[in-house]
Amino acid sequence: MTRYKRVSGDAIEYEVFARKTRGEPLHQVGSVVAPDDDLAVAYARATYDEERWCEMAIVRKEHVIELWQPGET
Amino acid sequence: MSLSDLILSLADNKQMLGLRYAEWATRAPSLEADIAAAAMGLDDLGHSRVLYGCLEPLGADPRGLDRESDAASLHALTYFDEPWSEWAQFVAANAILDTAFTAMIEACVGGSVEVLQHRLRKMLMEERYHFLHGRSWLKSGISQEPLNRAWVEAIEWFGPPDGDVATLHREGKLSMGPDELHSRLEEQLATRSPSMTIDWKSWDPIRRRSRPGAIDERTFSMLRGLEEKKFAPSSAAAKEN
């Protein structure tokens, strides 16, 4: 996940996760910026729906708890 | 009016909604909104193709030859006659008209007509994202004028209390009549519609609208492929002739 913020004001950054088969883990496919969860869902689906995902989920970036960052180990 | 007429109106409106959405694919307030406008446009254009494809199995295709020459022969709402000049018009159409069309699709899927039950179901899944998009932008606050207009046109489109939609509901072909569709729309948007008085005497039951008029000439030309021909090389044009 990138460390820079591309949002300001009330906008919230969301990370988008997806997988193509049940056997593979969810992995990050991108991010969207939106003022609320509803719009973030609509944006994630519009932006990343070109592949045949069997599952897609979004998470507010601020809710991701980082254990360490590159260069910190 | 028959069920075919209603499905044709739904198809024409979905086609115009898709085109108007797509016109905002580079003009929306953010990159994400641009992409959503393009994606929703593609969805609704796809839905219109499915709906046109239902006309033959329904047994009667009401489309006449005048659709090639007369823009007023299309059964789309006044709201789509001209390209939208303001984002608020986009949001009002997205939140209210798109949701009204979805309510009618729900009524078709819940009704007794097999071809509609099967072919329209997938649309409801895609429309969920249109609804979330419209509802969220609606919360951000937009001017009242396009909202009022969209509400009036949505209620008009459902038809009069004793009209064709009410009849189709009584016959079981639709799971909701005009009153139920109105309530469903209010329930979805968690708001009451503005007070309005509709003069059903001036309502056109085929086009499901009260005002005359038609889509703009450029859009009509584009629908018929005439705009595309303007960009064709002259030699190719000569070969065609």
mmCIF file of N, CA and C in Angstrom, chain B residues 6-59:
data_model
loop_
_atom_site.group_PDB
_atom_site.id
_atom_site.type_symbol
_atom_site.label_atom_id
_atom_site.label_comp_id
_atom_site.label_asym_id
_atom_site.label_seq_id
_atom_site.Cartn_x
_atom_site.Cartn_y
_atom_site.Cartn_z
ATOM 1 N N LEU B 6 -44.662 -0.966 -22.419
ATOM 2 C CA LEU B 6 -43.973 -0.586 -21.179
ATOM 3 C C LEU B 6 -42.494 -0.964 -21.246
ATOM 4 N N ILE B 7 -42.199 -2.153 -21.747
ATOM 5 C CA ILE B 7 -40.800 -2.599 -21.837
ATOM 6 C C ILE B 7 -40.037 -1.753 -22.856
ATOM 7 N N LEU B 8 -40.703 -1.371 -23.941
ATOM 8 C CA LEU B 8 -40.048 -0.494 -24.915
ATOM 9 C C LEU B 8 -39.731 0.863 -24.283
ATOM 10 N N SER B 9 -40.658 1.376 -23.499
ATOM 11 C CA SER B 9 -40.406 2.650 -22.815
ATOM 12 C C SER B 9 -39.231 2.513 -21.843
ATOM 13 N N LEU B 10 -39.209 1.408 -21.126
ATOM 14 C CA LEU B 10 -38.094 1.163 -20.200
ATOM 15 C C LEU B 10 -36.774 1.076 -20.972
ATOM 16 N N ALA B 11 -36.789 0.390 -22.111
ATOM 17 C CA ALA B 11 -35.577 0.238 -22.926
ATOM 18 C C ALA B 11 -35.115 1.592 -23.476
ATOM 19 N N ASP B 12 -36.048 2.365 -24.007
ATOM 20 C CA ASP B 12 -35.685 3.679 -24.560
ATOM 21 C C ASP B 12 -35.134 4.597 -23.468
ATOM 22 N N ASN B 13 -35.757 4.549 -22.300
ATOM 23 C CA ASN B 13 -35.280 5.396 -21.202
ATOM 24 C C ASN B 13 -33.914 4.952 -20.688
ATOM 25 N N LYS B 14 -33.716 3.642 -20.629
ATOM 26 C CA LYS B 14 -32.401 3.131 -20.209
ATOM 27 C C LYS B 14 -31.332 3.523 -21.232
ATOM 28 N N GLN B 15 -31.678 3.466 -22.500
ATOM 29 C CA GLN B 15 -30.721 3.849 -23.534
ATOM 30 C C GLN B 15 -30.330 5.326 -23.385
ATOM 31 N N MET B 16 -31.333 6.162 -23.187
ATOM 32 C CA MET B 16 -31.037 7.601 -23.059
ATOM 33 C C MET B 16 -30.307 7.907 -21.749
ATOM 34 N N LEU B 17 -30.685 7.221 -20.679
ATOM 35 C CA LEU B 17 -29.988 7.416 -19.407
ATOM 36 C C LEU B 17 -28.513 7.031 -19.571
ATOM 37 N N GLY B 18 -28.267 5.908 -20.232
ATOM 38 C CA GLY B 18 -26.888 5.467 -20.471
ATOM 39 C C GLY B 18 -26.099 6.469 -21.289
ATOM 40 N N LEU B 19 -26.723 7.000 -22.315
ATOM 41 C CA LEU B 19 -26.026 7.988 -23.152
ATOM 42 C C LEU B 19 -25.728 9.263 -22.379
ATOM 43 N N ARG B 20 -26.709 9.722 -21.624
ATOM 44 C CA ARG B 20 -26.495 10.959 -20.845
ATOM 45 C C ARG B 20 -25.443 10.734 -19.749
ATOM 46 N N TYR B 21 -25.453 9.576 -19.115
ATOM 47 C CA TYR B 21 -24.393 9.259 -18.143
ATOM 48 C C TYR B 21 -23.029 9.346 -18.837
ATOM 49 N N ALA B 22 -22.947 8.692 -19.994
ATOM 50 C CA ALA B 22 -21.657 8.598 -20.692
ATOM 51 C C ALA B 22 -21.125 9.978 -21.087
ATOM 52 N N GLU B 23 -22.031 10.910 -21.339
ATOM 53 C CA GLU B 23 -21.588 12.266 -21.697
ATOM 54 C C GLU B 23 -20.813 12.935 -20.561
ATOM 55 N N TRP B 24 -20.982 12.427 -19.347
ATOM 56 C CA TRP B 24 -20.287 13.005 -18.190
ATOM 57 C C TRP B 24 -19.022 12.229 -17.825
ATOM 58 N N ALA B 25 -18.602 11.322 -18.685
ATOM 59 C CA ALA B 25 -17.451 10.486 -18.344
ATOM 60 C C ALA B 25 -16.142 11.262 -18.264
ATOM 61 N N THR B 26 -16.119 12.482 -18.742
ATOM 62 C CA THR B 26 -14.918 13.320 -18.569
ATOM 63 C C THR B 26 -15.263 14.663 -17.937
ATOM 64 N N ARG B 27 -16.446 14.776 -17.379
ATOM 65 C CA ARG B 27 -16.861 16.080 -16.828
ATOM 66 C C ARG B 27 -17.317 16.016 -15.375
ATOM 67 N N ALA B 28 -17.277 14.831 -14.783
ATOM 68 C CA ALA B 28 -17.761 14.680 -13.410
ATOM 69 C C ALA B 28 -16.770 15.326 -12.434
ATOM 70 N N PRO B 29 -17.176 15.492 -11.166
ATOM 71 C CA PRO B 29 -16.333 16.233 -10.216
ATOM 72 C C PRO B 29 -15.017 15.562 -9.818
ATOM 73 N N SER B 30 -14.855 14.276 -10.070
ATOM 74 C CA SER B 30 -13.607 13.602 -9.703
ATOM 75 C C SER B 30 -13.330 12.498 -10.714
ATOM 76 N N LEU B 31 -12.096 12.001 -10.699
ATOM 77 C CA LEU B 31 -11.760 10.907 -11.616
ATOM 78 C C LEU B 31 -12.636 9.689 -11.338
ATOM 79 N N GLU B 32 -12.840 9.395 -10.043
ATOM 80 C CA GLU B 32 -13.678 8.251 -9.687
ATOM 81 C C GLU B 32 -15.106 8.426 -10.222
ATOM 82 N N ALA B 33 -15.618 9.651 -10.108
ATOM 83 C CA ALA B 33 -16.983 9.903 -10.595
ATOM 84 C C ALA B 33 -17.031 9.809 -12.120
ATOM 85 N N ASP B 34 -15.948 10.234 -12.800
ATOM 86 C CA ASP B 34 -15.860 10.056 -14.262
ATOM 87 C C ASP B 34 -16.006 8.584 -14.625
ATOM 88 N N ILE B 35 -15.230 7.756 -13.929
ATOM 89 C CA ILE B 35 -15.214 6.314 -14.233
ATOM 90 C C ILE B 35 -16.580 5.706 -13.926
ATOM 91 N N ALA B 36 -17.176 6.138 -12.806
ATOM 92 C CA ALA B 36 -18.502 5.618 -12.445
ATOM 93 C C ALA B 36 -19.533 6.014 -13.494
ATOM 94 N N ALA B 37 -19.427 7.251 -14.006
ATOM 95 C CA ALA B 37 -20.371 7.704 -15.037
ATOM 96 C C ALA B 37 -20.239 6.828 -16.284
ATOM 97 N N ALA B 38 -19.000 6.535 -16.664
ATOM 98 C CA ALA B 38 -18.773 5.693 -17.845
ATOM 99 C C ALA B 38 -19.309 4.279 -17.604
ATOM 100 N N ALA B 39 -19.011 3.736 -16.417
ATOM 101 C CA ALA B 39 -19.435 2.359 -16.115
ATOM 102 C C ALA B 39 -20.963 2.255 -16.048
ATOM 103 N N MET B 40 -21.597 3.234 -15.398
ATOM 104 C CA MET B 40 -23.063 3.192 -15.305
ATOM 105 C C MET B 40 -23.693 3.389 -16.687
ATOM 106 N N GLY B 41 -23.037 4.214 -17.511
ATOM 107 C CA GLY B 41 -23.524 4.399 -18.878
ATOM 108 C C GLY B 41 -23.496 3.091 -19.647
ATOM 109 N N LEU B 42 -22.380 2.385 -19.520
ATOM 110 C CA LEU B 42 -22.263 1.083 -20.195
ATOM 111 C C LEU B 42 -23.313 0.106 -19.680
ATOM 112 N N ASP B 43 -23.500 0.086 -18.352
ATOM 113 C CA ASP B 43 -24.510 -0.805 -17.769
ATOM 114 C C ASP B 43 -25.876 -0.537 -18.375
ATOM 115 N N ASP B 44 -26.270 0.743 -18.381
ATOM 116 C CA ASP B 44 -27.632 1.051 -18.810
ATOM 117 C C ASP B 44 -27.820 0.841 -20.308
ATOM 118 N N LEU B 45 -26.773 1.100 -21.091
ATOM 119 C CA LEU B 45 -26.874 0.791 -22.524
ATOM 120 C C LEU B 45 -27.021 -0.723 -22.712
ATOM 121 N N GLY B 46 -26.286 -1.492 -21.908
ATOM 122 C CA GLY B 46 -26.424 -2.950 -21.961
ATOM 123 C C GLY B 46 -27.823 -3.394 -21.551
ATOM 124 N N HIS B 47 -28.353 -2.768 -20.507
ATOM 125 C CA HIS B 47 -29.710 -3.120 -20.065
ATOM 126 C C HIS B 47 -30.729 -2.837 -21.170
ATOM 127 N N SER B 48 -30.519 -1.716 -21.863
ATOM 128 C CA SER B 48 -31.478 -1.385 -22.926
ATOM 129 C C SER B 48 -31.442 -2.458 -24.023
ATOM 130 N N ARG B 49 -30.244 -2.987 -24.340
ATOM 131 C CA ARG B 49 -30.161 -4.034 -25.370
ATOM 132 C C ARG B 49 -30.931 -5.284 -24.926
ATOM 133 N N VAL B 50 -30.782 -5.634 -23.646
ATOM 134 C CA VAL B 50 -31.506 -6.810 -23.132
ATOM 135 C C VAL B 50 -33.018 -6.580 -23.227
ATOM 136 N N LEU B 51 -33.429 -5.370 -22.856
ATOM 137 C CA LEU B 51 -34.865 -5.062 -22.861
ATOM 138 C C LEU B 51 -35.429 -5.072 -24.283
ATOM 139 N N TYR B 52 -34.689 -4.503 -25.232
ATOM 140 C CA TYR B 52 -35.151 -4.566 -26.635
ATOM 141 C C TYR B 52 -35.284 -6.030 -27.068
ATOM 142 N N GLY B 53 -34.342 -6.847 -26.587
ATOM 143 C CA GLY B 53 -34.374 -8.273 -26.938
ATOM 144 C C GLY B 53 -35.557 -9.020 -26.340
ATOM 145 N N CYS B 54 -36.202 -8.440 -25.343
ATOM 146 C CA CYS B 54 -37.381 -9.076 -24.734
ATOM 147 C C CYS B 54 -38.648 -8.828 -25.551
ATOM 148 N N LEU B 55 -38.600 -7.859 -26.452
ATOM 149 C CA LEU B 55 -39.836 -7.487 -27.156
ATOM 150 C C LEU B 55 -40.370 -8.628 -28.012
ATOM 151 N N GLU B 56 -39.477 -9.306 -28.717
ATOM 152 C CA GLU B 56 -39.943 -10.387 -29.590
ATOM 153 C C GLU B 56 -40.560 -11.543 -28.780
ATOM 154 N N PRO B 57 -39.845 -12.027 -27.726
ATOM 155 C CA PRO B 57 -40.484 -13.088 -26.933
ATOM 156 C C PRO B 57 -41.807 -12.676 -26.299
ATOM 157 N N LEU B 58 -41.976 -11.368 -26.074
ATOM 158 C CA LEU B 58 -43.242 -10.921 -25.490
ATOM 159 C C LEU B 58 -44.375 -10.986 -26.526
ATOM 160 N N GLY B 59 -43.995 -11.155 -27.779
ATOM 161 C CA GLY B 59 -45.017 -11.401 -28.801
ATOM 162 C C GLY B 59 -45.398 -10.219 -29.653
#
